[in-house]
XYZ file of C-alpha atoms in Angstrom:
644
model
C 16.127 83.091 -0.334
C 18.666 85.546 1.132
C 18.965 84.379 4.598
C 22.130 86.223 5.833
C 24.915 88.600 4.931
C 28.650 88.120 5.364
C 30.643 90.473 7.539
C 34.327 91.010 8.520
C 36.231 88.084 9.753
C 36.701 87.647 13.507
C 39.845 86.475 15.369
C 40.789 85.386 18.808
C 43.452 87.963 19.682
C 44.002 86.717 23.327
C 45.605 83.392 22.647
C 49.484 83.607 22.576
C 51.397 82.169 19.719
C 54.439 80.029 20.018
C 54.652 76.559 21.566
C 51.169 75.268 22.474
C 52.531 73.632 25.666
C 53.365 77.024 27.214
C 50.514 79.213 25.880
C 48.303 79.092 28.861
C 51.213 79.640 31.229
C 52.361 82.570 29.320
C 48.758 84.000 29.121
C 48.324 83.786 32.762
C 51.611 85.566 33.447
C 50.917 88.295 30.988
C 47.337 88.951 32.326
C 46.916 91.895 34.601
C 46.074 91.288 38.207
C 43.982 93.143 40.846
C 45.336 93.583 44.251
C 43.357 92.107 47.151
C 42.336 95.470 48.571
C 40.796 96.452 45.326
C 39.011 93.166 44.692
C 36.637 93.802 47.637
C 35.418 97.011 45.649
C 34.434 95.033 42.704
C 31.222 93.186 42.031
C 30.870 90.230 39.592
C 27.439 88.728 38.626
C 27.366 85.015 37.771
C 24.232 83.600 36.155
C 23.850 79.839 36.681
C 25.053 77.655 39.484
C 25.987 74.435 37.706
C 29.544 73.100 37.628
C 30.818 76.032 35.659
C 28.799 78.754 37.542
C 29.040 77.258 40.952
C 32.779 76.725 40.796
C 33.360 80.185 39.225
C 31.272 81.930 41.874
C 33.061 80.143 44.707
C 36.474 80.645 43.366
C 36.002 84.421 42.539
C 34.560 85.036 45.966
C 37.493 83.255 47.581
C 39.792 85.493 45.668
C 38.041 88.506 47.284
C 35.532 89.731 44.711
C 31.989 90.462 45.793
C 29.847 87.934 43.863
C 26.162 88.001 43.117
C 24.925 84.679 41.936
C 21.609 83.998 40.229
C 19.685 80.703 39.312
C 16.132 80.048 38.350
C 16.089 76.750 40.438
C 15.050 76.717 44.131
C 18.621 75.814 45.054
C 21.952 75.754 43.295
C 21.943 72.015 43.869
C 19.187 71.661 41.234
C 21.400 72.848 38.319
C 21.291 70.484 35.478
C 24.816 69.352 36.026
C 23.432 67.079 38.675
C 22.017 65.006 35.904
C 25.363 63.976 34.452
C 26.145 60.308 34.966
C 29.150 58.635 33.516
C 32.304 60.580 34.469
C 34.883 63.248 33.922
C 37.926 62.994 31.733
C 41.457 63.693 33.004
C 44.969 63.118 31.603
C 46.293 61.568 34.723
C 47.393 58.175 33.096
C 46.842 56.357 36.365
C 46.226 53.108 34.126
C 49.730 53.554 32.654
C 48.009 52.758 29.228
C 49.599 55.517 27.154
C 47.480 58.621 28.182
C 48.984 62.004 28.313
C 48.022 65.737 28.043
C 48.893 65.506 24.442
C 46.809 62.500 23.800
C 43.715 64.010 25.542
C 44.223 67.080 23.384
C 44.525 64.923 20.173
C 41.575 62.855 21.008
C 39.412 66.042 21.707
C 40.387 67.795 18.480
C 39.895 64.700 16.391
C 36.652 63.827 18.241
C 35.368 67.396 17.408
C 35.915 66.703 13.782
C 38.652 69.384 13.468
C 36.234 72.248 14.166
C 37.612 73.401 17.624
C 40.501 75.678 18.542
C 43.849 73.945 19.363
C 44.818 76.495 22.033
C 41.654 76.131 23.889
C 41.531 72.381 23.703
C 45.202 72.026 24.866
C 44.605 74.293 27.837
C 41.595 72.044 28.792
C 43.775 68.977 28.614
C 46.406 70.587 30.879
C 43.854 71.833 33.439
C 42.117 68.432 33.562
C 44.867 67.034 35.760
C 44.268 69.676 38.412
C 40.424 69.214 38.469
C 40.698 65.666 39.881
C 42.987 66.812 42.669
C 40.683 69.756 43.403
C 37.634 67.484 43.622
C 39.327 64.734 45.675
C 40.355 67.430 48.130
C 36.763 68.578 48.386
C 35.659 64.930 49.290
C 34.067 63.970 45.954
C 33.668 60.193 46.419
C 35.153 58.971 43.119
C 35.144 55.247 42.598
C 38.243 53.486 43.909
C 39.888 50.126 43.256
C 40.329 47.605 46.014
C 43.623 49.115 47.073
C 42.200 52.625 47.379
C 43.547 54.068 44.159
C 41.075 56.049 42.077
C 39.398 53.946 39.428
C 38.866 54.959 35.741
C 36.876 53.594 32.816
C 36.697 54.066 29.079
C 34.462 56.518 27.104
C 33.764 56.955 23.434
C 36.430 58.288 21.186
C 39.473 57.225 23.277
C 41.496 53.944 23.494
C 42.705 54.694 27.026
C 40.770 54.713 30.353
C 40.907 58.302 31.377
C 37.331 58.771 32.825
C 36.974 59.221 36.601
C 33.516 58.381 37.970
C 31.218 58.066 40.878
C 29.140 55.177 39.821
C 26.318 56.665 37.559
C 25.979 59.907 39.446
C 29.171 61.786 38.700
C 27.685 65.077 38.042
C 25.689 64.979 41.222
C 28.845 64.364 43.318
C 30.880 66.930 41.473
C 28.091 69.547 41.835
C 27.917 68.851 45.569
C 31.631 69.521 45.773
C 31.120 72.938 43.948
C 27.986 73.623 45.932
C 29.727 73.252 49.338
C 32.525 75.587 48.182
C 29.842 78.096 47.034
C 27.920 77.634 50.362
C 31.059 78.399 52.345
C 31.506 81.660 50.566
C 27.795 82.412 51.055
C 28.305 81.851 54.739
C 31.351 84.266 54.767
C 29.179 86.891 53.059
C 31.307 86.950 49.963
C 28.552 85.598 47.678
C 25.080 86.976 47.574
C 22.831 84.019 46.481
C 19.631 84.653 44.596
C 17.724 81.539 43.918
C 14.436 81.467 41.798
C 15.515 84.488 39.789
C 15.667 84.405 36.064
C 17.718 86.669 33.902
C 15.575 88.261 31.350
C 17.927 90.986 29.873
C 21.547 92.060 29.748
C 22.419 95.548 30.664
C 25.036 97.214 28.357
C 26.330 100.684 29.120
C 28.944 102.332 26.921
C 29.585 99.080 25.065
C 30.284 97.169 28.416
C 28.231 94.557 30.127
C 27.293 96.186 33.489
C 24.375 94.164 34.762
C 21.285 92.075 34.252
C 17.538 92.433 34.619
C 16.014 89.630 36.677
C 12.471 88.396 37.629
C 11.724 86.988 40.869
C 9.926 83.866 39.903
C 8.053 83.780 43.382
C 6.890 87.339 43.580
C 7.089 88.475 40.075
C 9.268 91.454 40.995
C 11.513 92.757 38.262
C 14.827 94.341 39.396
C 18.034 95.642 37.878
C 21.326 94.245 39.200
C 24.475 96.122 38.399
C 28.096 94.911 38.458
C 31.568 95.507 37.082
C 31.346 92.302 35.010
C 28.862 89.646 34.055
C 29.575 85.940 33.685
C 26.893 83.649 31.944
C 27.114 79.948 32.936
C 23.560 79.276 31.863
C 24.039 75.990 30.059
C 23.027 74.784 26.639
C 19.906 75.159 24.330
C 18.997 71.436 23.565
C 15.417 72.026 24.673
C 14.814 73.941 21.441
C 13.970 70.305 20.241
C 11.315 70.055 22.958
C 12.225 66.429 23.575
C 15.793 66.143 24.921
C 17.774 64.708 27.817
C 17.923 68.287 29.401
C 15.817 69.262 32.447
C 12.741 70.948 31.380
C 13.868 74.315 32.635
C 17.002 74.406 30.539
C 16.691 77.300 28.054
C 18.613 79.732 25.984
C 17.185 83.000 27.158
C 20.206 84.280 29.079
C 22.453 83.725 26.041
C 19.953 84.899 23.561
C 19.247 88.097 25.375
C 23.079 88.615 25.334
C 23.075 87.757 21.636
C 20.522 90.402 20.881
C 22.617 92.977 22.727
C 25.695 92.337 20.581
C 27.307 89.042 21.714
C 28.006 86.832 18.697
C 26.549 83.348 18.641
C 28.914 80.694 17.256
C 28.092 77.385 15.571
C 24.545 77.110 16.716
C 23.805 74.075 14.355
C 26.343 71.962 16.299
C 23.996 69.818 18.283
C 25.026 66.538 19.952
C 22.728 63.544 19.584
C 23.496 61.077 22.403
C 23.249 57.319 21.207
C 22.335 55.889 24.688
C 18.895 57.173 25.653
C 15.629 55.405 26.497
C 13.462 55.447 23.323
C 10.545 57.642 22.892
C 7.343 55.770 24.040
C 4.633 58.035 22.765
C 3.371 61.628 22.244
C 2.741 62.109 25.957
C 6.368 62.542 26.847
C 7.976 65.957 27.658
C 11.547 64.804 28.043
C 13.840 61.922 27.448
C 16.042 59.890 29.794
C 19.761 59.500 29.303
C 21.463 56.132 29.923
C 25.087 56.921 30.617
C 27.696 56.347 27.877
C 29.671 54.452 30.469
C 27.284 51.488 29.836
C 29.010 50.940 26.528
C 32.029 49.800 28.396
C 30.326 46.552 29.092
C 27.138 46.651 27.162
C 27.220 45.300 23.476
C 25.009 47.104 20.956
C 23.181 44.964 18.369
C 20.053 44.559 16.319
C 18.700 41.433 14.577
C 20.203 40.643 11.160
C 16.743 40.176 9.561
C 14.254 42.979 9.053
C 11.154 42.844 11.211
C 12.465 40.239 13.620
C 10.226 40.740 16.582
C 11.233 37.598 18.587
C 12.240 38.050 22.268
C 15.931 39.047 22.195
C 17.045 36.053 24.284
C 15.520 33.934 21.550
C 17.651 35.329 18.830
C 20.784 33.226 18.490
C 24.296 34.769 18.180
C 24.633 34.038 14.437
C 21.362 35.988 13.780
C 22.458 39.181 15.678
C 24.378 42.130 14.155
C 26.758 43.696 16.574
C 27.059 46.429 14.062
C 29.381 48.888 15.890
C 32.003 46.083 16.439
C 31.504 44.949 12.888
C 31.905 48.458 11.214
C 34.382 49.946 13.764
C 36.592 47.146 15.014
C 39.255 49.478 16.546
C 36.829 51.193 18.821
C 33.829 48.953 18.739
C 31.054 49.979 21.090
C 33.124 52.852 22.210
C 33.007 54.982 19.101
C 32.250 58.672 19.657
C 28.576 59.793 20.064
C 27.956 61.094 16.718
C 29.278 57.989 14.992
C 27.174 55.666 17.243
C 24.105 57.739 16.867
C 24.088 57.772 12.998
C 24.910 54.019 12.959
C 21.807 53.426 15.199
C 19.714 55.617 12.857
C 20.952 53.687 9.835
C 20.098 50.202 11.046
C 16.628 51.494 12.164
C 16.123 53.056 8.800
C 16.832 49.720 7.258
C 13.975 48.289 9.170
C 15.980 46.348 11.773
C 15.100 48.568 14.761
C 13.707 46.942 17.879
C 10.728 47.823 20.290
C 7.212 48.866 19.707
C 8.185 51.849 17.499
C 11.097 50.206 15.599
C 13.290 53.060 16.781
C 15.563 51.274 19.171
C 18.630 48.980 19.338
C 19.650 46.651 22.080
C 22.326 47.343 24.688
C 23.071 43.804 26.015
C 24.963 43.011 29.249
C 24.680 39.349 29.108
C 28.402 38.736 28.177
C 29.558 41.089 30.936
C 27.429 39.520 33.606
C 28.652 36.008 32.522
C 32.317 37.330 32.381
C 32.293 39.490 35.637
C 29.364 38.319 37.561
C 26.251 40.269 38.493
C 27.687 41.768 41.629
C 30.458 43.507 39.654
C 28.032 44.996 37.189
C 25.748 46.143 40.078
C 28.740 47.908 41.666
C 29.469 49.792 38.442
C 25.963 50.580 37.129
C 23.400 49.600 39.751
C 21.694 53.005 39.947
C 21.420 53.250 36.164
C 20.036 49.695 35.914
C 17.492 50.652 38.672
C 16.496 53.893 36.834
C 15.937 51.993 33.606
C 13.708 49.369 35.226
C 11.551 52.035 36.983
C 11.042 53.846 33.656
C 10.471 50.892 31.345
C 9.362 47.982 33.650
C 12.064 45.790 32.185
C 15.043 44.254 34.189
C 18.175 44.970 32.160
C 19.945 42.078 34.173
C 17.604 39.745 32.465
C 16.857 41.361 29.066
C 18.835 43.816 26.993
C 18.218 47.558 27.365
C 16.542 49.237 24.362
C 18.199 52.594 23.439
C 18.026 55.203 20.744
C 19.713 58.506 19.960
C 18.313 61.774 21.459
C 19.315 65.364 21.720
C 21.745 65.847 24.566
C 24.324 68.601 24.434
C 24.948 71.662 22.267
C 28.558 72.514 21.171
C 27.496 75.950 19.823
C 27.057 78.922 22.159
C 28.223 82.447 22.550
C 31.480 83.182 20.844
C 34.297 83.860 23.283
C 38.061 84.544 23.012
C 40.867 82.660 24.796
C 39.914 84.651 27.979
C 36.372 83.485 27.763
C 35.152 87.021 27.022
C 32.371 87.544 24.434
C 32.272 90.191 21.726
C 30.630 92.445 24.507
C 33.466 93.624 26.764
C 32.786 92.582 30.397
C 30.491 89.740 29.325
C 32.293 86.364 30.084
C 30.774 83.073 29.137
C 31.740 79.718 30.624
C 30.670 76.019 30.358
C 28.159 74.792 27.917
C 26.980 78.374 27.273
C 30.124 79.065 25.208
C 31.196 77.418 21.972
C 35.004 77.211 22.551
C 36.209 73.687 23.196
C 34.320 70.864 21.538
C 34.063 71.690 17.869
C 31.439 69.767 15.999
C 31.079 66.847 18.571
C 31.904 66.585 22.284
C 33.581 63.520 23.452
C 31.781 61.820 26.396
C 32.885 62.949 29.962
C 34.325 66.185 28.552
C 31.374 68.434 29.574
C 32.096 68.128 33.401
C 35.759 68.688 32.492
C 35.081 71.863 30.641
C 32.628 73.289 33.272
C 35.018 72.792 36.065
C 38.116 73.902 34.109
C 36.351 77.136 33.122
C 35.024 77.855 36.623
C 37.908 76.786 38.961
C 41.058 77.447 36.785
C 40.461 79.518 33.672
C 38.010 82.337 34.421
C 39.656 83.246 37.696
C 42.968 83.878 35.787
C 41.495 85.787 32.864
C 38.651 87.967 34.449
C 41.150 89.958 36.530
C 42.833 91.115 33.316
C 39.496 92.925 32.405
C 38.723 94.003 36.032
C 42.070 95.680 36.491
C 40.716 98.568 34.364
C 37.465 98.785 36.226
C 38.348 102.109 37.719
C 37.787 103.702 34.264
C 34.412 102.171 33.678
C 32.518 104.978 35.551
C 29.696 104.663 38.080
C 26.174 103.766 37.100
C 22.878 103.299 38.942
C 19.323 102.282 38.145
C 18.481 105.767 36.711
C 21.030 105.468 33.867
C 19.118 105.646 30.555
C 20.471 102.328 29.301
C 19.553 100.581 32.467
C 16.078 102.028 32.522
C 15.604 101.017 28.854
C 16.628 97.403 29.623
C 14.050 97.132 32.374
C 11.331 98.731 30.432
C 12.007 96.256 27.557
C 11.508 93.314 29.974
C 8.284 94.747 31.382
C 6.903 95.448 27.843
C 7.815 91.888 26.626
C 6.113 90.343 29.681
C 2.858 92.488 29.203
C 2.777 91.536 25.502
C 2.915 87.838 26.250
C 0.145 88.268 28.869
C -2.013 90.330 26.637
C -2.297 87.989 23.608
C -4.822 85.691 25.236
C -5.069 83.344 22.381
C -6.326 79.866 22.081
C -3.067 77.736 22.176
C -0.866 76.691 25.056
C 2.863 77.415 25.209
C 3.624 73.765 25.203
C 1.747 73.103 22.113
C 3.884 75.544 20.189
C 7.118 74.295 21.819
C 6.259 70.715 20.901
C 5.466 71.647 17.187
C 8.653 73.602 17.014
C 10.648 70.672 18.436
C 9.129 68.405 15.798
C 10.245 70.781 12.915
C 13.699 70.945 14.421
C 14.127 67.149 14.942
C 12.872 66.321 11.532
C 14.921 68.868 9.556
C 17.770 70.015 11.823
C 18.309 66.883 13.923
C 20.340 63.778 13.173
C 20.368 64.511 9.450
C 20.022 67.714 7.508
C 19.499 68.553 3.863
C 19.146 71.825 1.869
C 15.447 71.136 1.086
C 14.706 70.196 4.598
C 16.391 73.240 6.156
C 14.786 75.661 3.877
C 11.406 74.066 4.600
C 12.098 74.248 8.394
C 12.945 78.016 8.120
C 9.639 78.660 6.318
C 7.670 76.630 8.956
C 9.486 78.123 11.947
C 8.742 81.671 10.649
C 4.917 80.858 10.169
C 4.801 79.151 13.551
C 6.562 82.109 15.316
C 3.952 84.454 13.738
C 1.074 82.307 15.022
C 2.851 82.180 18.558
C 2.659 85.987 18.862
C -0.914 85.979 17.783
C -2.466 82.901 19.455
C -0.401 81.909 22.480
C -2.437 81.869 25.746
C -0.560 82.648 28.948
C -3.006 82.325 31.943
C -2.515 84.428 35.078
C -0.570 87.578 35.403
C 3.050 88.735 36.135
C 2.491 89.152 39.842
C 3.724 86.002 41.555
C 4.541 82.513 40.430
C 3.453 81.982 36.859
C 5.284 78.988 35.124
C 3.336 79.473 31.828
C 4.764 82.932 31.683
C 8.251 81.609 32.287
C 7.905 79.077 29.569
C 6.411 81.693 27.145
C 9.442 83.851 27.298
C 11.813 80.860 26.889
C 9.867 79.414 23.868
C 9.779 82.899 22.211
C 13.664 82.900 22.367
C 13.731 79.272 21.129
C 11.811 80.394 18.025
C 14.574 83.019 17.112
C 17.375 80.596 18.016
C 15.789 77.762 15.822
C 15.844 79.830 12.752
C 19.455 80.801 13.219
C 20.346 77.083 13.835
C 18.805 76.135 10.584
C 20.519 79.065 8.715
C 23.820 78.041 10.116
C 23.209 74.431 9.163
C 22.192 75.529 5.683
C 25.158 77.668 5.060
C 27.652 74.963 6.202
C 27.749 72.804 3.088
C 29.661 69.944 4.582
C 29.238 67.188 7.168
C 31.224 67.339 10.471
C 30.599 65.751 13.779
C 26.989 66.318 14.929
C 26.278 68.277 11.686
C 25.413 65.713 9.131
C 24.331 67.017 5.659
C 22.790 64.166 3.615
C 24.405 65.751 0.391
C 27.963 65.429 2.053
C 28.921 62.022 2.985
C 31.530 59.515 1.944
C 30.608 56.367 -0.120
C 30.270 54.427 3.128
C 28.084 56.913 4.852
C 30.633 58.781 7.063
C 30.713 62.521 7.475
C 32.553 64.361 4.663
C 34.303 67.583 5.730
C 35.209 70.330 3.402
C 38.256 71.871 5.091
C 39.095 74.079 2.197
C 35.813 75.979 2.474
C 34.605 75.502 6.116
C 37.502 75.234 8.442
C 36.259 78.081 10.475
C 33.900 78.901 13.421
C 30.777 80.681 12.286
C 30.126 83.586 14.582
C 26.744 85.186 13.936
C 25.822 88.864 14.722
C 22.247 89.802 15.593
C 20.915 92.817 13.575
C 17.146 92.546 13.974
C 16.840 91.574 10.299
C 19.316 89.247 8.510
C 22.054 87.753 10.636
C 25.608 88.693 9.718
C 28.220 85.892 9.485
C 31.800 86.540 10.848
C 34.277 83.748 10.206
C 37.056 82.813 12.531
C 39.528 80.700 10.694
C 40.790 77.638 12.502
C 44.435 76.872 12.220
C 45.850 73.392 12.939
C 49.543 73.221 13.755
C 49.620 70.139 15.971
C 46.722 67.945 14.937
C 46.437 68.089 11.280
C 43.034 67.395 9.809
C 42.456 63.960 8.251
C 39.569 61.895 7.418
C 38.227 60.920 10.799
C 38.216 57.126 11.180
C 37.517 54.849 14.046
C 37.746 51.725 12.080
């Protein structure tokens, strides 16, 4: 089966060479600037209002650019960043426990299984220090110790306490900080906010991104919005699996429309499975609920030693329990990275030692912590998380252990960008989870918030001007330009096609079936046979979708079935590319675990000689074209990744 062709290699030409500690400083100095009087004449579109998009729109507007911001939610405050729970990493070393910018850099490169760029990761570690100061100045209520100093806790993949937090609602508090900065600029007239608008196409004129086509989700009106540059901050694509920890509205459409217009899509198979989620309870579910990784600071993970032991967990004595993470990984214990913890949970469940009604669960037990610290201390740290768990399951985690199991959470793949965060389409910049650049094959916990705010507050505002400095040569365009008209017509025709099929199956039925295929064959474990089978099944199902889907209503006004249909149509195309990417990468690394490539003790086995590259895929309408970006490691040399 010929699934792809190989094209010319690709390289990041924007990252300076020389000492890694000074690369970002030198890039900022070398980048062109736009004087304040000229900034007022330039317009930037920002799609998405999460931590990356909200902070970018606020910062660019404060610099003096005119910003048009778009989100499909009814308010920027509803962006999915609000769901993040456990914390945000920063190399402040407040604990004096050996942390540093270099250690955060090292932990992140190692945690990503040596599949990320050193230059990008070091910049992220540098900027992390500023993020905390920025957020404290905004009034973000980080947890504090008794004396008033900012508190920190541990997260997976690190042996230092560098994670700042606000109980179990860190994302919400950080988003409110970015939101108030955004609202200030809206009030000043520098940001034009467009909520309940969905981007359905990218406008490319003379090879440059010059705008987007959006649909008003309330009225159904389709409009073309033009600008001098476009910034995508539209999040990840985990909902291709149907069941995930993502909000149901999360989708890939903005990124996929850009991909079809020429933006390369990098490493789509790199999916993060989060080990700490409430297990699936039945076929009725439409999403899964995350339990913060921070719980693994004090909760101990275990299963019964004997298969099929269905006793109440409190009736199982200590010598009949297997604290398997502590046993297998004594150096990191319960705080191993997410990919390691997820596979370990799958393995014990595959052995028949899983717990709960389905057998797909492990215990997260706080009995020792409550005895050691007292219930009040645990309530102060995790009270809202415990309350959420009890509301969903009906079980009190203060009295009985939580039951958890891995679930799809985050996607490390995304649109390919250079060091300036610019895609392969000039003028299209991609930030936050929508790009691929920082996390390699596995994201360490509490680093998503760090990347989103780093990109929005500190990186993009320093690199976008380098592009906009030449805006005078772009030429004026309006809605009558042939490329602009073509983009709008393509959207209208696509909507009419979806509405006209009038088949016998719902959008959700197709999405659920696609998700089952992806989870089975491109989820926690992949194999050549499974991936080839998945590709065949996806193609058959996609053909059925375009023949049998039923979208009730019309395009005039609110129609959530129509919204979902367009998103699922894009998920079908993405799913096939994910499987092709996973099939071509004949190694295991991070969240990409190929059954054929594992060490004798079941760990991921990389093949650095053949696969130490980022896979950047070009859309052709037929077979995708693979462009390889070689990864060079000068400071953190690849070794067998061990947390034992």
